[in-house]
CSV table of C-alpha atoms in Angstrom, one decimal:
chain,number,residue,atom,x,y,z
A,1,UNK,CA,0.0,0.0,0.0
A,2,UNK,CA,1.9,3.3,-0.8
A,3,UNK,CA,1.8,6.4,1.9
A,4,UNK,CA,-0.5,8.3,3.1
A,5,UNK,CA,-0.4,12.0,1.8
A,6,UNK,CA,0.3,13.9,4.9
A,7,UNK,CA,-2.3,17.0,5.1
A,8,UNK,CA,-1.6,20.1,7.3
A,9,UNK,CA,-5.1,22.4,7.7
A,10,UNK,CA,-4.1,26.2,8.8
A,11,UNK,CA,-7.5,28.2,9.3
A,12,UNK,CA,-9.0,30.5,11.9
A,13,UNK,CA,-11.7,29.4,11.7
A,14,UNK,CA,-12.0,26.1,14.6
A,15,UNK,CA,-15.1,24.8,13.2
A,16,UNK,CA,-14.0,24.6,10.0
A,17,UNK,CA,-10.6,22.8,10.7
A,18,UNK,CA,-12.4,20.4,12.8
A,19,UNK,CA,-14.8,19.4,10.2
A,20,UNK,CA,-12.2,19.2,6.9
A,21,UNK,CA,-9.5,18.0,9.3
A,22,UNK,CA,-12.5,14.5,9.9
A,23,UNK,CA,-13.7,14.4,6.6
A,24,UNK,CA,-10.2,14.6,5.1
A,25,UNK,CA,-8.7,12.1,8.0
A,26,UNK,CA,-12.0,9.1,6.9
A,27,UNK,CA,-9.9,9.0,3.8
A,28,UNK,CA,-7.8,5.9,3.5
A,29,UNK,CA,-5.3,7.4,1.3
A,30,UNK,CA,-5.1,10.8,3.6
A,31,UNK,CA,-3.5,11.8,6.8
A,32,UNK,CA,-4.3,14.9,8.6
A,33,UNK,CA,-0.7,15.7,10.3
A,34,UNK,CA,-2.0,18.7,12.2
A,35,UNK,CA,-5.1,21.2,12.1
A,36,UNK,CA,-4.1,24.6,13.9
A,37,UNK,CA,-5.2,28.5,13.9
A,38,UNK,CA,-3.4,30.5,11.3
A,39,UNK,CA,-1.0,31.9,14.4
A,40,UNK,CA,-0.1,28.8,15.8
A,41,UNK,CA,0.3,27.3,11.7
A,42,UNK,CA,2.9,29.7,11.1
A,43,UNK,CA,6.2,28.7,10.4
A,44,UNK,CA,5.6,25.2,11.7
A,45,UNK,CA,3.8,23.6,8.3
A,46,UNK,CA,6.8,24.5,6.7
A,47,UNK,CA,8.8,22.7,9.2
A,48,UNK,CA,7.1,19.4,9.3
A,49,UNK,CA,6.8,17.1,6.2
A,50,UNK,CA,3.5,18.2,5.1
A,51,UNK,CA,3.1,17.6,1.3
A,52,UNK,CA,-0.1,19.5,1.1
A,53,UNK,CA,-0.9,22.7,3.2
A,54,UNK,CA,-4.6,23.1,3.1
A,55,UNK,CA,-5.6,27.0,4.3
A,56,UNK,CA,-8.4,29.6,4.6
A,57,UNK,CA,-6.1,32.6,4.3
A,58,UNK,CA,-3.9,33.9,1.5
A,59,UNK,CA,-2.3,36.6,4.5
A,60,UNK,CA,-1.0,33.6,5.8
A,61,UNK,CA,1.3,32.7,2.6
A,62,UNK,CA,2.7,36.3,3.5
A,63,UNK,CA,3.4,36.3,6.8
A,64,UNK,CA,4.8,32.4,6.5
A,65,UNK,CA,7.4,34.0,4.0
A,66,UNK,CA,9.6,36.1,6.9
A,67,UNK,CA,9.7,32.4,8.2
A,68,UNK,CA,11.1,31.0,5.5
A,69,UNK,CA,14.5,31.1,5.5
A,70,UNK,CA,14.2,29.2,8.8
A,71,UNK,CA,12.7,26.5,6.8
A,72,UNK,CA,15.4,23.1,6.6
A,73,UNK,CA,16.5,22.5,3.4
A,74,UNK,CA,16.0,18.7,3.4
A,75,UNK,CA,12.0,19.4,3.5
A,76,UNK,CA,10.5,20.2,0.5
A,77,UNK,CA,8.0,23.4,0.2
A,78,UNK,CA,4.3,22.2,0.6
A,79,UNK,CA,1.6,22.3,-2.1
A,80,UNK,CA,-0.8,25.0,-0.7
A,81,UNK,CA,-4.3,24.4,-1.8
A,82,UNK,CA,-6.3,28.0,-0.7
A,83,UNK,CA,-9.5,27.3,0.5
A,84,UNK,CA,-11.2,30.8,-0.4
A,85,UNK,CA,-15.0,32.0,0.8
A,86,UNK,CA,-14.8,34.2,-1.6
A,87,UNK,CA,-14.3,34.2,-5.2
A,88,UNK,CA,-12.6,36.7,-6.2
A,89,UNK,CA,-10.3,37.2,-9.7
A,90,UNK,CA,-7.7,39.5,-7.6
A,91,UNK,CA,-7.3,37.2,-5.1
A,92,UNK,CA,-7.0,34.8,-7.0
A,93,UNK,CA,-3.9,35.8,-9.1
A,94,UNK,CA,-2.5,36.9,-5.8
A,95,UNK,CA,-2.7,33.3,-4.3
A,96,UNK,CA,-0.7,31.9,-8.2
A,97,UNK,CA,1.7,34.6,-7.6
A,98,UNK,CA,2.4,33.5,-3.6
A,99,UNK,CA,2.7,30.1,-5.2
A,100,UNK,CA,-0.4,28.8,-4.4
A,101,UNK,CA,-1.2,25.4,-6.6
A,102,UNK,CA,-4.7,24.8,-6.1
A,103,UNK,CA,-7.7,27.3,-5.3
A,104,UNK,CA,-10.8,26.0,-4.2
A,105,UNK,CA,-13.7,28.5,-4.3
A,106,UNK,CA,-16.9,28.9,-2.3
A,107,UNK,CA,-19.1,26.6,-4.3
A,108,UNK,CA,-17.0,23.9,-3.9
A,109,UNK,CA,-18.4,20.6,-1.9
A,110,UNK,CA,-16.2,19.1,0.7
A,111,UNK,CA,-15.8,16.1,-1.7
A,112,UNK,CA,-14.3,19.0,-4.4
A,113,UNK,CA,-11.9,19.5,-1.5
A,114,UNK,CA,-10.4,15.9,-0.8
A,115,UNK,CA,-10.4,16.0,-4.8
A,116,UNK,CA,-8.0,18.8,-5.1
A,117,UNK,CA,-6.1,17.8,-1.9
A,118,UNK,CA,-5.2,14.4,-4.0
A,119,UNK,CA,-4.7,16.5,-6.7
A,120,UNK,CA,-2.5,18.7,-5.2
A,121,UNK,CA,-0.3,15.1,-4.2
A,122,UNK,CA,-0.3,14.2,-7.7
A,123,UNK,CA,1.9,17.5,-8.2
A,124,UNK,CA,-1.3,18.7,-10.3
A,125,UNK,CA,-3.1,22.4,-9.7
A,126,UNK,CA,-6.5,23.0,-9.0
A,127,UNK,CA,-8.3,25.7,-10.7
A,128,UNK,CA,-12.5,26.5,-11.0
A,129,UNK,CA,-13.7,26.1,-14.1
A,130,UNK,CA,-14.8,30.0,-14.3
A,131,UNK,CA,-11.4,31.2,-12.6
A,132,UNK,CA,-9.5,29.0,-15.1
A,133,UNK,CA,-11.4,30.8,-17.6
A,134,UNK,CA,-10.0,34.0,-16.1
A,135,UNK,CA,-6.6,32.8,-16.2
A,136,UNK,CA,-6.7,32.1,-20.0
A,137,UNK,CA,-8.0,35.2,-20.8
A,138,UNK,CA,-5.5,37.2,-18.3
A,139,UNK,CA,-2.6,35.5,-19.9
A,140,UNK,CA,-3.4,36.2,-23.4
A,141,UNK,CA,-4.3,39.7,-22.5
A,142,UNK,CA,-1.1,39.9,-21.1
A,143,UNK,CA,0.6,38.5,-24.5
A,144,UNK,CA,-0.9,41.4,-26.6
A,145,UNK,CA,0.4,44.3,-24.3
A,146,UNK,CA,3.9,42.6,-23.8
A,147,UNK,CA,4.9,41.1,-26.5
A,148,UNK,CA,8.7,41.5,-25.4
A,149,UNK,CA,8.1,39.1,-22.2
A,150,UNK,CA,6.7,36.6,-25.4
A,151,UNK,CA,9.8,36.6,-27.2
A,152,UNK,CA,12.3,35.9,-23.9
A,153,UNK,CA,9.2,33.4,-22.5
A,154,UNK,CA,9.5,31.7,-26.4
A,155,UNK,CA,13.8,31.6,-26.1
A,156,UNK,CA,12.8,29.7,-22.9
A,157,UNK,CA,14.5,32.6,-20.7
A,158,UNK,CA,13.9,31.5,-16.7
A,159,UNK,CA,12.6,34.7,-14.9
A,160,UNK,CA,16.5,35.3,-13.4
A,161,UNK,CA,18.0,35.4,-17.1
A,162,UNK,CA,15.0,37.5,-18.5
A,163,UNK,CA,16.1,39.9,-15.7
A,164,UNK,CA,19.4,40.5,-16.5
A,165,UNK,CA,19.1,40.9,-19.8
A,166,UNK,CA,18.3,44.7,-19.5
A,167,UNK,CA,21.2,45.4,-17.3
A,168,UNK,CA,23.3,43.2,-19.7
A,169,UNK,CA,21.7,46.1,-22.6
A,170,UNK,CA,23.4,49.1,-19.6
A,171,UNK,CA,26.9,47.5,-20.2
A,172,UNK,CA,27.0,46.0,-16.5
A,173,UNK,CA,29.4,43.5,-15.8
A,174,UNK,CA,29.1,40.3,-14.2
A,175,UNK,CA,30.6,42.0,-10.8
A,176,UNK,CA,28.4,45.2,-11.2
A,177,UNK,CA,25.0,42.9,-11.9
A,178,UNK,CA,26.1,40.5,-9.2
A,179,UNK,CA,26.3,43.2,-6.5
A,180,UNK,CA,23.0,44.6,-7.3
A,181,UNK,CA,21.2,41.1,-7.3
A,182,UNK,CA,22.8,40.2,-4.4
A,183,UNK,CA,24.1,36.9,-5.6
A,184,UNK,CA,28.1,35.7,-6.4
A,185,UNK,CA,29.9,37.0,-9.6
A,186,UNK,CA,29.9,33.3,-10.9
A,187,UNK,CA,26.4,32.8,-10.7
A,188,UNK,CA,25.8,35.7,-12.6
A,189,UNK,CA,28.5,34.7,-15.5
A,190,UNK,CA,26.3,30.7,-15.5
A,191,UNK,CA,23.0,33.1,-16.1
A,192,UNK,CA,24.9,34.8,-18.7
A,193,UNK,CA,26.1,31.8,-20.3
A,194,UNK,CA,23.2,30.1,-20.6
A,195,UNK,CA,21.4,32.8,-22.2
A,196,UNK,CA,23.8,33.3,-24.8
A,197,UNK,CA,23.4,29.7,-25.7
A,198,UNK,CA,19.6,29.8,-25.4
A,199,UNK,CA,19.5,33.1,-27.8
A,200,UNK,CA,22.2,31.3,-30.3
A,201,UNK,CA,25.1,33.6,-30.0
A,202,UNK,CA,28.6,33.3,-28.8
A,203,UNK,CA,29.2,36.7,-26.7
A,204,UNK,CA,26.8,40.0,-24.9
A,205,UNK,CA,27.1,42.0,-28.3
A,206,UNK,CA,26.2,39.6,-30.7
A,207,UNK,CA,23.2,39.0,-27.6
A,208,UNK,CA,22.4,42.7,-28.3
A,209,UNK,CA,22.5,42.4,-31.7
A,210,UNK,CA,20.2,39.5,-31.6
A,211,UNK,CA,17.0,40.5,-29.8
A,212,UNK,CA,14.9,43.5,-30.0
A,213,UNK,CA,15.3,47.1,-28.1
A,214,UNK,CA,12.4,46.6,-26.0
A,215,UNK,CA,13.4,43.3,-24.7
A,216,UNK,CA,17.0,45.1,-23.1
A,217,UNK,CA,14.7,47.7,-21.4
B,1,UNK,CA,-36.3,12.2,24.4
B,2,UNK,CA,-37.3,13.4,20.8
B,3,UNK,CA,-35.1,14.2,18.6
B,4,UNK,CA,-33.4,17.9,18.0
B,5,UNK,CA,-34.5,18.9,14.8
B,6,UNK,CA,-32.1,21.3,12.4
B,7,UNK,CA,-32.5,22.8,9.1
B,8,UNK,CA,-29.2,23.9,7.7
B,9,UNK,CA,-29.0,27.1,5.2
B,10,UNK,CA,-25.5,27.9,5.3
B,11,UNK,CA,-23.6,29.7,2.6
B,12,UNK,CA,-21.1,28.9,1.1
B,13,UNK,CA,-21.8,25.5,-0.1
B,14,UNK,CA,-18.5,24.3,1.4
B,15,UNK,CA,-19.7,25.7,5.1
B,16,UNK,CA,-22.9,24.1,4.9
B,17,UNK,CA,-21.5,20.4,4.4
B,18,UNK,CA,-18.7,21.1,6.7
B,19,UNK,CA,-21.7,22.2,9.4
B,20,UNK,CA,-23.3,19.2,8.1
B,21,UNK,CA,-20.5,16.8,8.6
B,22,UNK,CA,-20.5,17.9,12.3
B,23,UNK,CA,-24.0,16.9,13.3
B,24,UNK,CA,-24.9,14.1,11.2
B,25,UNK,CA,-23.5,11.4,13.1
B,26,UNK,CA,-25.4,12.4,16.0
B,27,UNK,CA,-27.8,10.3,17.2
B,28,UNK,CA,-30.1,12.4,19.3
B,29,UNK,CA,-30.3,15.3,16.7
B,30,UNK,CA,-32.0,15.2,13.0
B,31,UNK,CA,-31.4,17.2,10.0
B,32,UNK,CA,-34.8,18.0,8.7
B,33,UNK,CA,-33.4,19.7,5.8
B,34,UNK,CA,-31.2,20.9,4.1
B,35,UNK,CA,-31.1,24.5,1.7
B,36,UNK,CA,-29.0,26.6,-0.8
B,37,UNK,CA,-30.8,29.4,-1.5
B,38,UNK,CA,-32.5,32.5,1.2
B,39,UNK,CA,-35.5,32.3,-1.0
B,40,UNK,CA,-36.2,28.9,0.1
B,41,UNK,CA,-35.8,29.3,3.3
B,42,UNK,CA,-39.6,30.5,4.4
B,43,UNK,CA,-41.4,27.3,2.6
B,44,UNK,CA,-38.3,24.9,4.2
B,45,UNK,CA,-39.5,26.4,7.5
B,46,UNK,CA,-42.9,25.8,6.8
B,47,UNK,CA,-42.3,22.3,6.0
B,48,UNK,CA,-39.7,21.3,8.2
B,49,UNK,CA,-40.5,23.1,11.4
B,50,UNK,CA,-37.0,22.6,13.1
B,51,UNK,CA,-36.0,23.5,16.4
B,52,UNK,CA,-32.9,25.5,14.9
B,53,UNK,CA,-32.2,26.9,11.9
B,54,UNK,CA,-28.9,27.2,11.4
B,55,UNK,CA,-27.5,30.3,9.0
B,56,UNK,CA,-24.1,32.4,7.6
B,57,UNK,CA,-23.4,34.5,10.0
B,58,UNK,CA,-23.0,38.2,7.6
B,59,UNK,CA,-19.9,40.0,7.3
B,60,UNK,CA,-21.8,42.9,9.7
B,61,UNK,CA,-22.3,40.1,12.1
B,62,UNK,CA,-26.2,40.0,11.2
B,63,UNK,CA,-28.3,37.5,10.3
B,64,UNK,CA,-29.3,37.3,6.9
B,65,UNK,CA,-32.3,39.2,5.5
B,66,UNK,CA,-34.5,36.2,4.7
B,67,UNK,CA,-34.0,35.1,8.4
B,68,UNK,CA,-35.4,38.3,10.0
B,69,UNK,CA,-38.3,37.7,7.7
B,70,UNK,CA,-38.5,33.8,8.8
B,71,UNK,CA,-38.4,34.5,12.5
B,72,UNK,CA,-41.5,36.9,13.1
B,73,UNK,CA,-43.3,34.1,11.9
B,74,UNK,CA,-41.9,31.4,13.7
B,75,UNK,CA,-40.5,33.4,17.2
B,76,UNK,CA,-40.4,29.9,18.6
B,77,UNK,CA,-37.6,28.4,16.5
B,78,UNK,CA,-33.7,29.1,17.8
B,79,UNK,CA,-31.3,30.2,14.9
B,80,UNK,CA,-27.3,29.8,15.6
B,81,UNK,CA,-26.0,31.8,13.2
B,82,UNK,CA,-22.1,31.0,11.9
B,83,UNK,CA,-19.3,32.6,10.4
B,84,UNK,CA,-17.5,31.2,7.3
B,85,UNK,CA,-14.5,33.5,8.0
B,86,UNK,CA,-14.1,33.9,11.7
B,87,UNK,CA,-14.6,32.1,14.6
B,88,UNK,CA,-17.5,34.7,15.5
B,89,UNK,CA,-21.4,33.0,16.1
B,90,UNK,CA,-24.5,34.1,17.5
B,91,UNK,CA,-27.4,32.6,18.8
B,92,UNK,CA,-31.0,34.3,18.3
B,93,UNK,CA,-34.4,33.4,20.1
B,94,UNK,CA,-36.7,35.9,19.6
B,95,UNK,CA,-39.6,34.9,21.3
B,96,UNK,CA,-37.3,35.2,24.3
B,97,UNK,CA,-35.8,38.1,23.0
B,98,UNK,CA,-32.2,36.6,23.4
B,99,UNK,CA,-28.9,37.5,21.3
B,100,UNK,CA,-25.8,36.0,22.6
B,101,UNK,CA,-22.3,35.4,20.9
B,102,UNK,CA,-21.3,33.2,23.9
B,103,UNK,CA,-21.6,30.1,21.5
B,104,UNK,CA,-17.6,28.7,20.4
B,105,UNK,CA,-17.7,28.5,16.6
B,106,UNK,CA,-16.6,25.0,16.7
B,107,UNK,CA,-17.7,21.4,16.8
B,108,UNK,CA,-18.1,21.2,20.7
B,109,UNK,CA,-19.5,24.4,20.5
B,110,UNK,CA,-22.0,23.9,18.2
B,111,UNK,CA,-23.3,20.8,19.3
B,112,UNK,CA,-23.5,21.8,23.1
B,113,UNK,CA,-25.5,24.8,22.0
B,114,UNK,CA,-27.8,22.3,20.4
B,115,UNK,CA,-28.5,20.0,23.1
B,116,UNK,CA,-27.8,23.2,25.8
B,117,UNK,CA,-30.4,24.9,25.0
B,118,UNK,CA,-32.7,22.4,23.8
B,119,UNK,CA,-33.0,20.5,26.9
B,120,UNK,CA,-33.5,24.0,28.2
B,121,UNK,CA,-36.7,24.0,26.4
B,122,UNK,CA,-37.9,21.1,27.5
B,123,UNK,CA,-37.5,21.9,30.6
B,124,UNK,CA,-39.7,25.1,30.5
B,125,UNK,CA,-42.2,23.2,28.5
């Protein structure tokens, strides 16, 4: 029989993390590791080996975050499934941008919830249909007014390399971009490496040869 | 001892089958019934008469419009009305002219107030 997925519910709300924390816990294939207040949650989900963080607060993903560089490095992150009363498109893009992976909203059944907490174990995301419909639409907007970000997402740019491309365009050097993004001068020179052999060009002026002027801006 | 008798009308959907999954294993109370919508709420009442209607607690910490409307014809029946985003709930009888927030928002809470204050009845019947 493989293992349980081990579930971690963070809410406020008592009743609620009493109820989900039994329905989610009759579940032969779940395990409820913990069920606390959104105070008492913080910090500690990300210490034990949850692999799905079920919660009622996006705040929480924000105030977990001055935490995390506490968190050990041999646990991995947690899948955060938001549980939201409210459905609500703003709140919604800010729970994919705090790295949320699945968003239940408030017409969801309990059973839609065990759902997406499998889900959510399977390393899949969790989306309502209407919201999803939202994202589509949000991204493709998003594709018209920037095409630039199109062309670096198309070379297969990671964020980090798509943001030192501009600075590369000001005539930093590997020191000068390494101090300013906090990280070591060899990091920076792998980034620029990379990108040079994802754009197809052997050095940083045939790179600003290659791609357009708004991309280095 | 006859049965407690509850009509849940929750919102949202996920707060009423939570509130649901907390009392239907009991055995000493029923759920008469079960709604989604404030409209239906009157006729449910009608039909149902429960001893407590259970309702979403509004974000002004009021009960919701159809209720008011529900309860001056039926003073009698006890509403416990719940929070989906905080702990906060408050329990209505109006024939008695009682409002009290003393009832926890969780399972223990919940179900004490429902056998509490039922047996209370009882006893003044």
């Amino acid at each position: 029989m493989s293992e349980k997925v081990r579930v971690f519910i963070a809410s406020e709300n008592r009743l609620v993390r009493e109820s989900l924390s039994r329905i989610l816990s009759k579940r032969c294939d779940l395990e409820v590791v913990s069920s606390q207040g959104l105070a008492d949650a913080l910090g500690e989900a990300m210490h034990s080996d949850t692999e799905v963080l079920v919660l009622d607060s996006l705040e929480y993903l924000f105030l977990e975050k001055s935490e995390e560089k506490a968190v050990p490095e041999r646990l991995a992150r947690p899948r955060v499934l938001l549980v939201c009363m409210e459905e609500d498109e703003r709140l919604f893009l800010r729970a994919i941008r705090a790295g949320v992976l699945g968003f239940i909203a408030k017409d969801a059944s309990a059973l839609d919830v065990v759902a997406a907490v499998r889900c959510l174990a399977r390393g899949e995301a969790v989306c309502p249909p209407r919201l999803c419909r939202f994202l589509f639409d949000f991204v493709a907007a998003q594709a018209v007014e920037f095409p630039q970000s199109c062309v670096k997402i198309r070379l297969g740019l990671t964020r980090r390399e798509q943001q030192l491309i501009p600075m590369i365009g000001r005539g930093l050097t590997n020191k000068e971009i390494a101090s300013q993004l906090n990280l070591s001068e060899q990091t920076v020179k792998n980034h620029v490496h990379r990108i040079l052999h994802k754009v197809g060009v052997g050095n940083r002026l045939s790179l600003l040869g290659a791609l357009e002027p708004g991309m280095l801006n | 001892m006859k049965a407690i008798r509850v009509l849940v009308a929750n919102r949202p959907r996920l707060m009423r089958e939570l509130i649901l999954a907390t009392i239907a294993d009991q055995p000493d109370i029923e759920i008469v019934g079960e709604i989604n919508d404030d409209s239906e709420m009157e006729n449910a009442v009608n039909s149902t008469r429960p001893d407590f209607l259970i309702v979403a607690l509004e974000k002004s910490n009021r009960l919701p419009a159809a209720c008011d409307l529900v309860l001056q014809n039926h003073p009698r029946m006890k509403v416990i009305a719940i929070s989906p985003n905080s702990n906060s709930s408050v329990f209505y009888w109006t024939s008695l002219q009682v409002r009290s927030s003393e009832i926890e928002a969780s399972e223990e809470g919940v179900l004490g107030a429902l056998r509490g204050l039922h047996a209370r009845v009882e006893e003044v019947q």
